[in-house]
Coordinates of C-alpha atoms and ligand atoms in Angstrom, one line a residue:
M1 CA 0.0 0.0 0.0
S2 CA 2.6 2.6 1.0
E3 CA 4.6 1.9 -2.1
R4 CA 1.6 2.8 -4.3
L5 CA 1.0 5.9 -2.3
I6 CA 4.6 7.0 -2.6
E7 CA 4.6 6.2 -6.4
A8 CA 1.6 8.5 -6.7
L9 CA 3.3 11.2 -4.7
G10 CA 6.2 10.9 -7.0
R11 CA 3.9 11.7 -9.9
L12 CA 2.9 14.9 -8.1
E13 CA 6.4 15.8 -7.1
Y14 CA 6.8 18.3 -10.0
R15 CA 4.2 20.6 -8.3
G16 CA 6.8 21.5 -5.6
Y17 CA 6.9 20.6 -1.9
D18 CA 9.1 20.7 1.1
S19 CA 8.1 17.7 3.2
S20 CA 6.0 14.6 2.9
G21 CA 4.1 11.9 4.8
V22 CA 1.9 8.9 4.7
A23 CA -0.6 7.2 7.1
T24 CA -2.3 3.9 6.9
I25 CA -4.8 2.0 9.1
F26 CA -3.5 -1.4 10.1
E27 CA -5.1 -3.8 12.6
G28 CA -7.5 -1.0 13.6
E29 CA -4.8 1.5 14.4
L30 CA -3.4 4.6 12.6
H31 CA 0.3 4.6 11.7
R32 CA 2.3 7.3 10.0
R33 CA 5.8 8.1 8.6
R34 CA 6.8 11.7 7.8
A35 CA 10.0 13.4 6.6
E36 CA 11.4 16.8 5.8
G37 CA 12.6 17.6 2.4
K38 CA 12.5 15.4 -0.7
L39 CA 10.4 12.2 -1.1
G40 CA 13.6 10.2 -1.0
N41 CA 13.8 11.0 2.8
L42 CA 10.3 9.5 3.3
K43 CA 11.2 6.5 1.2
T44 CA 14.2 5.9 3.5
R45 CA 12.0 6.2 6.6
L46 CA 9.6 3.6 5.1
K47 CA 12.5 1.2 4.3
E48 CA 13.6 1.4 7.9
A49 CA 10.0 1.1 9.3
P50 CA 7.6 -0.1 6.6
L51 CA 3.8 0.5 6.9
S52 CA 1.2 -2.1 6.3
G53 CA -2.5 -1.7 5.6
T54 CA -4.9 -1.5 2.6
V55 CA -6.3 2.0 3.3
G56 CA -4.0 5.0 3.4
I57 CA -3.5 8.6 2.7
A58 CA -0.3 10.5 1.7
H59 CA 0.7 14.1 1.1
T60 CA 3.5 16.4 -0.1
R61 CA 3.3 19.7 1.8
W62 CA 4.3 23.1 0.5
A63 CA 4.6 25.1 3.7
T64 CA 2.1 28.0 4.2
H65 CA 1.6 28.0 8.0
G66 CA 4.7 26.8 9.9
A67 CA 8.2 25.8 8.8
P68 CA 8.7 22.8 6.5
T69 CA 9.6 20.5 9.4
E70 CA 8.7 16.9 10.0
C71 CA 6.4 17.9 12.9
N72 CA 4.4 20.2 10.5
A73 CA 4.3 17.6 7.7
H74 CA 1.0 15.9 7.0
P75 CA -0.8 13.6 7.9
H76 CA -1.8 15.3 11.1
F77 CA -3.0 13.0 13.9
T78 CA -5.3 13.6 16.8
D79 CA -7.1 11.0 18.8
G80 CA -8.3 8.5 16.2
V81 CA -8.2 10.9 13.2
A82 CA -5.6 11.5 10.4
V83 CA -5.8 14.4 8.0
V84 CA -4.1 15.5 4.9
H85 CA -4.9 18.9 3.4
N86 CA -4.1 21.1 0.5
G87 CA -5.1 24.8 0.8
I88 CA -5.4 27.2 3.7
I89 CA -8.0 27.3 6.6
E90 CA -8.5 31.0 6.9
N91 CA -10.3 31.0 10.2
F92 CA -7.9 28.6 11.8
S93 CA -6.7 31.0 14.5
K94 CA -10.2 31.6 15.9
L95 CA -10.9 27.8 15.7
K96 CA -7.6 27.0 17.4
D97 CA -8.3 29.3 20.3
A98 CA -11.8 27.9 20.8
L99 CA -10.5 24.3 20.6
A100 CA -7.6 25.1 23.0
E101 CA -10.2 26.4 25.5
V102 CA -11.9 23.0 25.5
G103 CA -8.7 21.2 26.0
A104 CA -7.2 20.5 22.5
K105 CA -3.4 20.2 22.6
F106 CA -1.9 21.5 19.4
Q107 CA 1.3 19.8 18.2
T108 CA 2.1 21.8 15.1
D109 CA 2.2 25.3 13.7
T110 CA -0.2 24.4 10.9
D111 CA -3.7 25.7 10.0
T112 CA -4.6 22.1 9.1
E113 CA -4.4 20.7 12.6
V114 CA -7.6 22.4 13.6
I115 CA -9.5 20.1 11.2
A116 CA -8.2 17.0 13.0
H117 CA -9.0 18.5 16.5
L118 CA -12.5 19.6 15.3
L119 CA -13.2 16.0 14.1
T120 CA -11.9 14.5 17.4
K121 CA -14.1 16.9 19.4
F122 CA -17.2 16.2 17.4
R123 CA -16.6 12.4 17.8
R124 CA -16.2 12.9 21.5
D125 CA -19.4 14.8 21.6
G126 CA -21.0 11.6 20.3
M127 CA -21.3 12.3 16.6
G128 CA -20.7 9.5 14.0
C129 CA -17.9 9.9 11.4
L130 CA -20.3 11.3 8.7
E131 CA -22.0 13.7 11.1
A132 CA -18.6 14.9 12.5
M133 CA -17.3 15.4 8.9
H134 CA -20.3 17.5 8.0
A135 CA -20.1 19.5 11.2
M136 CA -16.4 20.2 10.7
L137 CA -17.0 21.4 7.1
K138 CA -19.5 23.9 8.5
C139 CA -16.9 25.4 10.8
V140 CA -13.9 25.8 8.4
E141 CA -13.5 28.7 6.0
G142 CA -11.0 28.9 3.2
A143 CA -9.6 26.6 0.6
F144 CA -9.2 22.9 1.0
A145 CA -8.9 19.5 -0.6
L146 CA -9.0 17.0 2.3
A147 CA -8.6 13.3 2.8
I148 CA -9.4 12.0 6.3
L149 CA -9.0 8.6 8.0
F150 CA -11.0 7.7 11.1
E151 CA -9.5 4.9 13.2
D152 CA -12.9 3.4 14.0
D153 CA -14.1 3.4 10.4
P154 CA -11.1 1.7 8.9
A155 CA -12.7 0.8 5.5
T156 CA -13.4 4.3 4.3
I157 CA -11.7 7.6 3.5
M158 CA -13.6 10.9 3.8
V159 CA -12.8 13.6 1.4
A160 CA -13.9 17.2 0.8
R161 CA -13.2 19.9 -1.8
N162 CA -13.4 23.7 -1.7
G163 CA -10.9 25.2 -4.1
P164 CA -7.9 23.0 -4.7
P165 CA -8.7 20.1 -7.1
L166 CA -9.6 16.6 -5.8
V167 CA -10.3 13.6 -8.1
I168 CA -11.7 10.2 -7.2
G169 CA -10.6 7.2 -9.3
H170 CA -12.7 4.1 -9.8
G171 CA -10.5 1.0 -9.9
D172 CA -11.3 -2.7 -10.1
G173 CA -12.3 -3.6 -6.5
E174 CA -10.5 -0.6 -5.2
M175 CA -10.8 3.2 -5.1
F176 CA -8.3 6.0 -5.4
L177 CA -8.0 9.7 -4.5
G178 CA -5.7 12.3 -5.8
S179 CA -5.0 16.0 -6.5
D180 CA -5.1 15.3 -10.2
A181 CA -5.7 12.5 -12.7
I182 CA -1.9 12.3 -13.4
A183 CA -1.3 10.9 -9.9
L184 CA -3.9 8.2 -10.5
A185 CA -3.0 7.4 -14.1
P186 CA -1.2 4.1 -13.4
F187 CA -4.1 2.8 -11.4
T188 CA -7.2 4.0 -13.3
N189 CA -8.4 6.6 -15.8
D190 CA -12.1 6.3 -14.7
I191 CA -12.4 9.6 -12.8
T192 CA -15.0 11.5 -10.9
Y193 CA -14.2 15.2 -10.4
L194 CA -15.6 16.8 -7.2
N195 CA -17.2 20.2 -7.4
D196 CA -16.4 23.0 -4.9
G197 CA -18.4 22.4 -1.7
D198 CA -18.6 18.6 -2.4
W199 CA -17.6 16.0 0.2
A200 CA -17.6 12.3 -0.1
V201 CA -17.3 8.9 1.6
V202 CA -15.0 6.6 -0.4
G203 CA -15.3 2.9 0.3
K204 CA -13.5 -0.1 -1.2
T205 CA -15.7 -0.2 -4.3
S206 CA -18.0 2.8 -3.9
V207 CA -18.3 6.5 -3.4
Q208 CA -21.1 8.6 -2.0
V209 CA -20.9 12.3 -2.8
F210 CA -22.7 15.0 -0.7
D211 CA -23.2 18.7 -1.3
I212 CA -22.5 21.3 1.3
E213 CA -26.1 20.9 2.7
G214 CA -25.5 17.2 3.1
N215 CA -27.7 16.1 0.2
V216 CA -26.6 13.1 -1.8
V217 CA -25.6 14.3 -5.3
T218 CA -24.4 12.5 -8.4
R219 CA -21.2 13.6 -10.1
P220 CA -20.5 12.1 -13.6
R221 CA -17.6 9.8 -14.3
H222 CA -15.1 10.7 -17.1
I223 CA -12.4 8.8 -18.9
S224 CA -9.3 10.8 -18.2
L225 CA -6.7 11.4 -20.9
A226 CA -3.9 11.6 -18.4
T227 CA -1.1 9.2 -19.3
A228 CA 0.4 6.6 -17.0
D229 CA 3.8 7.1 -18.6
L230 CA 6.0 9.1 -16.4
V231 CA 7.4 11.9 -18.4
G232 CA 11.2 11.5 -18.7
K233 CA 14.0 14.0 -19.2
G234 CA 15.3 12.2 -22.3
N235 CA 19.0 13.1 -22.8
H236 CA 18.6 16.3 -20.8
P237 CA 19.9 16.7 -17.2
H238 CA 16.8 18.8 -16.3
F239 CA 13.2 19.0 -17.3
M240 CA 13.7 22.8 -17.8
E241 CA 16.3 22.2 -20.5
K242 CA 14.2 19.5 -22.1
E243 CA 11.2 21.7 -22.2
I244 CA 13.2 24.6 -23.6
Y245 CA 14.4 22.4 -26.5
E246 CA 10.9 20.9 -27.0
Q247 CA 9.5 24.3 -28.0
P248 CA 9.8 24.0 -31.8
E249 CA 7.7 20.8 -31.7
V250 CA 5.1 21.9 -29.2
I251 CA 4.6 25.3 -30.9
A252 CA 4.1 23.5 -34.2
R253 CA 1.4 21.4 -32.6
A254 CA -0.2 24.4 -30.9
L255 CA -0.2 26.4 -34.1
G256 CA -1.6 23.5 -36.1
H257 CA -4.7 23.8 -33.9
Y258 CA -5.2 27.5 -34.6
I259 CA -3.9 28.3 -38.1
N260 CA -4.2 26.7 -41.5
V261 CA -0.8 27.0 -43.2
N262 CA -2.3 26.0 -46.6
D263 CA -4.5 29.0 -47.0
S264 CA -2.8 31.2 -44.3
H265 CA -5.9 31.8 -42.3
V266 CA -6.7 31.5 -38.6
T267 CA -9.0 28.5 -38.1
T268 CA -12.1 29.1 -36.0
T269 CA -11.5 26.8 -33.0
S270 CA -14.5 28.0 -30.9
T271 CA -17.7 29.7 -31.6
D272 CA -18.3 30.1 -27.9
I273 CA -16.7 33.5 -27.8
D274 CA -17.8 36.0 -30.5
F275 CA -14.8 38.3 -30.7
A276 CA -16.6 40.3 -33.4
G277 CA -19.4 41.3 -31.1
V278 CA -17.6 41.9 -27.8
E279 CA -17.1 45.4 -26.4
S280 CA -13.8 44.7 -24.6
L281 CA -11.7 42.0 -23.3
A282 CA -10.5 41.3 -19.7
I283 CA -7.4 39.1 -19.2
S284 CA -6.3 37.8 -15.9
A285 CA -3.5 35.4 -14.9
C286 CA -0.6 34.9 -12.5
G287 CA 3.2 35.0 -13.0
T288 CA 4.5 34.0 -16.3
A289 CA 1.0 33.4 -17.6
Y290 CA 0.2 37.0 -16.7
L291 CA 3.2 38.2 -18.7
A292 CA 2.0 36.2 -21.7
G293 CA -1.4 37.9 -21.2
L294 CA 0.3 41.3 -21.2
I295 CA 1.9 40.6 -24.5
G296 CA -1.5 39.3 -25.7
K297 CA -2.9 42.7 -24.7
Y298 CA -0.6 44.5 -27.2
W299 CA -1.7 42.1 -29.9
F300 CA -5.5 42.3 -29.2
E301 CA -5.3 46.1 -29.1
R302 CA -3.2 46.4 -32.2
Y303 CA -4.7 43.8 -34.5
A304 CA -8.3 43.6 -33.2
R305 CA -8.7 47.2 -31.8
L306 CA -10.1 45.7 -28.7
I307 CA -9.8 47.5 -25.3
V308 CA -8.0 45.1 -23.0
E309 CA -8.2 45.2 -19.2
I310 CA -5.5 43.1 -17.7
D311 CA -4.2 42.5 -14.2
V312 CA -2.6 39.9 -12.1
A313 CA -5.3 37.6 -10.8
S314 CA -4.7 38.3 -7.1
E315 CA -5.5 42.0 -7.7
F316 CA -8.1 41.5 -10.5
R317 CA -10.4 39.4 -8.3
Y318 CA -10.7 42.1 -5.6
R319 CA -10.5 45.3 -7.6
E320 CA -14.3 45.5 -8.1
I321 CA -13.7 46.2 -11.8
P322 CA -16.9 47.4 -13.5
L323 CA -17.4 44.7 -16.1
S324 CA -19.9 44.6 -18.9
P325 CA -21.7 41.4 -19.9
R326 CA -21.0 42.4 -23.5
S327 CA -17.3 41.8 -22.8
A328 CA -15.4 38.6 -22.9
A329 CA -12.7 37.4 -20.5
L330 CA -9.6 35.2 -21.0
F331 CA -7.9 33.4 -18.2
I332 CA -4.4 32.1 -18.9
S333 CA -3.1 29.2 -16.8
Q334 CA -0.7 26.4 -17.6
S335 CA -2.2 24.2 -14.8
G336 CA -5.8 25.6 -15.0
E337 CA -6.0 25.3 -11.2
T338 CA -4.3 28.5 -9.9
A339 CA -6.6 29.7 -7.1
D340 CA -6.5 33.5 -7.9
T341 CA -7.0 33.0 -11.6
L342 CA -9.9 30.6 -11.0
A343 CA -11.5 33.1 -8.6
S344 CA -11.1 35.8 -11.3
L345 CA -12.8 33.5 -13.8
R346 CA -15.7 33.0 -11.4
Y347 CA -16.0 36.7 -10.7
C348 CA -16.3 37.4 -14.5
K349 CA -18.7 34.5 -15.0
A350 CA -20.9 35.9 -12.2
H351 CA -20.9 39.3 -14.1
G352 CA -22.2 37.6 -17.2
L353 CA -19.0 37.7 -19.4
R354 CA -18.2 35.0 -21.9
I355 CA -15.3 33.0 -20.5
G356 CA -12.3 31.6 -22.4
A357 CA -9.7 29.4 -20.7
V358 CA -6.2 29.4 -22.3
V359 CA -4.9 26.3 -20.5
N360 CA -2.5 23.4 -20.9
T361 CA -4.6 21.0 -18.9
R362 CA -7.9 20.3 -20.6
E363 CA -9.3 18.5 -17.6
S364 CA -8.6 21.3 -15.2
T365 CA -11.1 23.2 -13.2
M366 CA -10.8 26.3 -15.4
A367 CA -11.3 24.3 -18.5
R368 CA -14.4 22.8 -17.1
E369 CA -15.9 26.1 -16.0
A370 CA -15.1 28.1 -19.1
D371 CA -17.4 28.7 -22.1
A372 CA -14.6 28.1 -24.5
I373 CA -11.3 26.2 -24.0
F374 CA -8.2 27.3 -25.9
P375 CA -5.7 24.6 -25.3
I376 CA -2.0 25.5 -25.6
L377 CA -1.0 21.9 -26.3
A378 CA 2.4 22.2 -24.7
G379 CA 2.3 18.7 -23.2
P380 CA 3.2 18.1 -19.5
E381 CA 5.4 20.9 -18.2
I382 CA 7.3 19.4 -15.2
G383 CA 10.0 22.1 -14.6
V384 CA 8.6 24.5 -12.1
A385 CA 9.8 27.5 -14.1
S386 CA 7.5 27.8 -17.1
T387 CA 9.2 27.8 -20.5
K388 CA 7.3 26.0 -23.2
A389 CA 3.9 26.8 -21.7
F390 CA 4.8 30.5 -22.0
T391 CA 5.7 30.4 -25.7
C392 CA 2.7 28.2 -26.5
Q393 CA 0.5 30.6 -24.6
L394 CA 1.9 33.4 -26.7
A395 CA 1.4 31.5 -30.0
V396 CA -2.2 30.8 -29.1
L397 CA -2.8 34.4 -28.0
A398 CA -1.3 35.7 -31.3
A399 CA -3.5 33.4 -33.3
L400 CA -6.6 34.5 -31.3
A401 CA -5.8 38.2 -31.7
I402 CA -5.3 37.8 -35.5
G403 CA -8.6 35.8 -35.6
A404 CA -10.3 38.5 -33.6
G405 CA -8.9 41.2 -35.9
K406 CA -10.2 39.4 -38.9
A407 CA -13.6 38.8 -37.3
R408 CA -13.9 42.5 -36.3
G409 CA -12.7 43.7 -39.7
T410 CA -9.7 45.5 -38.2
I411 CA -7.2 43.6 -40.3
T412 CA -7.6 42.7 -44.0
D413 CA -7.5 39.3 -45.5
D414 CA -4.0 40.1 -46.8
E415 CA -2.8 41.3 -43.4
E416 CA -4.2 38.1 -41.9
Q417 CA -2.3 36.0 -44.4
V418 CA 1.0 37.8 -43.8
L419 CA 0.6 37.4 -40.0
V420 CA -0.3 33.7 -40.2
Q421 CA 2.6 33.1 -42.6
S422 CA 4.9 34.7 -40.0
L423 CA 3.5 32.5 -37.3
A424 CA 4.0 29.4 -39.4
T425 CA 7.8 30.1 -39.5
L426 CA 8.1 30.0 -35.7
P427 CA 9.0 26.3 -35.2
G428 CA 11.8 26.4 -37.8
V429 CA 13.3 29.7 -36.6
M430 CA 13.1 28.5 -33.0
R431 CA 15.0 25.3 -33.9
Q432 CA 17.7 27.3 -35.7
V433 CA 18.0 29.8 -32.8
L434 CA 18.3 27.1 -30.1
N435 CA 21.0 25.5 -32.2
D436 CA 22.9 28.6 -32.8
I437 CA 22.9 30.5 -29.5
T438 CA 23.4 27.7 -26.9
P439 CA 27.3 27.7 -26.8
E440 CA 27.6 31.5 -26.3
I441 CA 24.8 31.6 -23.7
E442 CA 26.6 28.9 -21.7
L443 CA 29.7 31.1 -21.6
L444 CA 27.7 34.2 -20.8
S445 CA 26.0 32.5 -18.0
R446 CA 29.3 31.8 -16.2
E447 CA 29.9 35.6 -16.2
L448 CA 26.4 36.5 -15.2
S449 CA 26.5 34.1 -12.2
H450 CA 29.0 36.5 -10.5
Y451 CA 26.5 39.3 -10.3
R452 CA 23.9 39.9 -7.5
D453 CA 21.5 42.1 -9.4
V454 CA 20.4 42.3 -13.1
L455 CA 18.1 44.7 -14.8
Y456 CA 16.1 43.8 -17.9
L457 CA 14.8 46.5 -20.3
G458 CA 12.5 46.4 -23.3
R459 CA 9.8 48.4 -25.1
G460 CA 6.5 47.3 -26.6
T461 CA 6.0 43.5 -26.4
S462 CA 9.7 43.4 -25.3
F463 CA 8.7 45.1 -22.0
P464 CA 6.6 42.1 -20.7
L465 CA 9.4 39.9 -22.1
A466 CA 11.9 41.9 -20.0
M467 CA 9.8 41.1 -16.9
E468 CA 9.6 37.4 -17.9
G469 CA 13.4 37.3 -18.4
A470 CA 13.9 38.7 -14.9
L471 CA 11.3 36.4 -13.4
K472 CA 13.0 33.4 -15.0
L473 CA 16.4 34.4 -13.8
K474 CA 15.4 35.1 -10.2
E475 CA 13.3 32.0 -9.7
V476 CA 15.9 29.5 -10.9
S477 CA 19.2 31.2 -10.0
Y478 CA 18.1 33.3 -7.0
I479 CA 19.9 36.3 -8.6
H480 CA 17.8 39.4 -8.0
A481 CA 16.4 40.7 -11.3
E482 CA 13.9 43.3 -12.3
G483 CA 12.2 43.9 -15.7
Y484 CA 11.4 47.5 -16.7
A485 CA 9.9 49.4 -19.6
A486 CA 13.0 50.9 -21.1
G487 CA 11.3 54.3 -21.1
E488 CA 10.9 54.1 -17.3
L489 CA 14.7 53.9 -16.8
K490 CA 15.0 57.6 -16.2
H491 CA 12.1 57.6 -13.7
G492 CA 14.0 55.7 -11.0
P493 CA 15.9 52.5 -11.9
I494 CA 18.8 54.5 -13.5
A495 CA 19.9 55.3 -9.9
L496 CA 21.0 51.7 -9.6
I497 CA 23.3 51.6 -12.7
D498 CA 27.0 51.1 -12.1
E499 CA 29.6 48.5 -13.2
N500 CA 28.0 45.9 -10.8
M501 CA 24.7 45.9 -12.6
P502 CA 24.4 44.1 -15.9
V503 CA 21.5 45.5 -17.9
I504 CA 20.0 43.1 -20.4
V505 CA 18.4 45.0 -23.2
I506 CA 15.8 43.3 -25.4
A507 CA 15.8 45.2 -28.6
P508 CA 14.6 43.6 -31.9
H509 CA 14.9 46.1 -34.7
D510 CA 11.3 47.2 -34.5
R511 CA 9.4 50.5 -34.2
F512 CA 11.0 51.1 -30.8
F513 CA 14.6 50.3 -31.7
D514 CA 16.0 53.8 -31.8
K515 CA 14.3 54.8 -28.6
T516 CA 15.7 51.7 -26.8
V517 CA 19.2 52.4 -28.1
S518 CA 18.9 55.9 -26.5
N519 CA 18.1 54.2 -23.2
M520 CA 21.1 51.9 -23.7
Q521 CA 23.2 55.0 -24.2
E522 CA 22.0 56.3 -20.8
V523 CA 23.1 53.0 -19.2
A524 CA 26.5 53.1 -21.0
A525 CA 27.1 56.7 -19.9
R526 CA 26.9 55.6 -16.3
G527 CA 29.3 52.7 -16.6
G528 CA 26.5 50.0 -16.8
R529 CA 27.3 46.7 -18.4
I530 CA 25.0 46.0 -21.3
I531 CA 24.0 42.6 -22.6
L532 CA 22.1 43.4 -25.8
I533 CA 19.7 40.8 -27.3
T534 CA 18.9 42.0 -30.8
D535 CA 18.5 40.8 -34.4
E536 CA 20.9 41.1 -37.3
T537 CA 19.6 44.5 -38.4
G538 CA 19.7 45.8 -34.8
A539 CA 23.2 44.5 -34.3
S540 CA 24.4 46.2 -37.5
M541 CA 22.9 49.5 -36.4
S542 CA 23.9 49.7 -32.8
K543 CA 27.4 51.0 -32.4
L544 CA 27.5 50.9 -28.6
P545 CA 30.1 48.7 -26.8
T546 CA 28.4 45.9 -24.9
M547 CA 29.5 43.2 -22.4
H548 CA 27.9 40.8 -24.9
T549 CA 25.6 41.0 -27.9
I550 CA 23.3 38.1 -28.7
V551 CA 22.3 38.3 -32.4
L552 CA 19.1 36.5 -33.4
P553 CA 17.8 36.3 -37.0
D554 CA 15.6 39.1 -38.3
V555 CA 12.0 38.0 -37.8
A556 CA 8.5 39.4 -38.2
E557 CA 7.3 41.5 -35.3
I558 CA 4.5 39.1 -34.3
I559 CA 6.9 36.2 -33.6
A560 CA 9.7 38.2 -32.0
P561 CA 8.4 37.7 -28.4
M562 CA 8.6 33.9 -28.8
I563 CA 12.0 34.0 -30.5
F564 CA 13.5 36.5 -28.0
S565 CA 12.2 34.3 -25.1
L566 CA 14.7 31.6 -26.0
P567 CA 17.9 33.4 -25.0
L568 CA 16.2 34.6 -21.9
Q569 CA 15.2 31.1 -20.9
L570 CA 18.6 29.6 -21.7
L571 CA 20.4 32.4 -19.8
A572 CA 18.3 31.7 -16.7
Y573 CA 18.7 28.0 -17.0
H574 CA 22.5 27.9 -17.6
T575 CA 23.2 30.6 -14.9
A576 CA 21.2 28.5 -12.4
V577 CA 23.1 25.3 -13.4
V578 CA 26.5 27.1 -13.1
M579 CA 25.4 28.2 -9.6
G580 CA 24.4 24.7 -8.6
A581 CA 20.7 25.5 -8.0
D582 CA 17.9 22.9 -8.0
V583 CA 16.7 24.1 -11.5
D584 CA 13.5 21.9 -11.8
Q585 CA 12.3 22.5 -8.2
P586 CA 13.6 25.9 -7.1
R587 CA 13.3 26.6 -3.4
N588 CA 10.0 27.8 -2.1
L589 CA 8.1 27.5 -5.4
A590 CA 5.2 25.2 -6.3
K591 CA 4.1 24.4 -9.8
S592 CA 0.4 24.5 -9.1
V593 CA -0.6 27.3 -6.7
T594 CA -4.0 26.3 -5.4
V595 CA -4.0 28.8 -2.4
E596 CA -4.2 32.6 -2.4
Ligands
F6R601 C1 7.0 31.1 -13.4 C2 5.8 30.3 -13.3 C3 4.7 30.9 -12.5 C4 3.4 30.5 -13.2 C5 2.2 31.0 -12.3 C6 0.8 30.7 -12.9 O1 8.0 30.4 -14.2 O2 5.7 29.2 -13.8 O3 4.8 32.3 -12.4 O4 3.3 31.0 -14.4 O5 2.3 30.4 -11.0 O6 0.6 29.3 -13.0 P1 -0.5 28.7 -14.0 O7 0.0 29.1 -15.4 O8 -0.5 27.2 -13.7 O9 -1.7 29.4 -13.6

């Protein structure tokens, strides 16, 4: 049993975590093993002291409340109860005080422990397991996916969902639970997805689902497309490198879904959002996906003449933005599960907007709640730092913006053809660039690894790209980096410029090139070290001395963001490798952020 649980945890490892644990019921008693750090530590514990049993729960924890210690690792035990939890119990402090007053002794710094104490209290008050579960759910506020064992009901597992995903797998004479279908893929692809507010009792061969009121409800079963094959690194030492080099193939697949290269038109992939009729567009996302959305804003405004409201989802959801039901909204998310993005989606849905989900995971919550799904088809992205998902998001947004422009009559048939033909060149140019620039980036990374701070500058779509370059570098190498609009340099960041501050300037030879060169001059005049990323024409026109110039081929403006992403990704990757960082699972980061 514990081997299967650990194998399933291994399949969720890519999401990021800092401790892990497992509990089973054996001969009527709860037993657990927990360990700090990587799953390997838990495996060692289990080798020293194996766990038996046919019913069990396991968890990888990403610390929110309390340090990532063994004591704070899940499962949490109280008298006769074991709990694993994803999410945050927002009213835990109030509950903790109330429980402490009636004698509960807390062992951990976590919010989760209140769940176990509440259940124990309700059992002591004389409630059955089912009743105690329902009573507990009425007390807790916040986000949770829960799996709970009761010592005196050893044949079942109780589960509940409010926010973070939870799936139930139907096996042959056995049942499974997991945070996603990938974890269950080796065991079953016959899946029931729980809705928010649902809770369930899972037995050996059955499941009974309840809504928040305690009414029995039916949730459909789906055949999941998640594959049981563990995605490998191929010949690459890290997933991040593999995913960078996979981009020509996955972009070709994504584009194949949205453009027809034979007649150079965007293909209509969904009639659920009428871009021709909408008043404006709202876009919301987090992190790298937000930066893809910011580039998308430039495209939708330029090609489709659509007003775009965009914000990071954690702000968007609370800003009380006046939204018109005649508008559409796009939510961009690799995982399709990010809590803030999902909340923004629901906010827009409640305001009557048509909802599009630009997601990599078609079975995700966002995909299921949207009116239209725009898959990015990047394949599983395991490296925590997003690379191929970013460029696939860009390719899809570019195609959607061109399609919207055509539908709205803001670009002509000829203009559409030229843009689509440019998009079609992406896979080939990406392949060539990846081949050409890798050796020089490896050398440059060694130099960059000696600096503590790096500034990235760009204009137009190169401005969000500058922020993405900085985000990538800081998250994998831990070098402090910031991305700025080049025109903002004079308004503050220029104060930082000296010989210890490399400035990476992203400057394709586009409408903004001359202005960006002026900003470079301002940097050079103050002794700043410039790393210029430009194209052949740009390189021939810039006469400024640089620390290094990376020269990419001349490409059409619409594909420049995807092409210029490549040196940024490689630079972050190789710098992190030189510095000996854990590239695929950087410290403190999680792949799927299902809490606020
Ligand atoms: C950075 C990165 C994150 C994610 C963000 C949103 O490399 O990967 O910034 O982009 O957490 O995640 P998704 O796209 O799953 O909503």
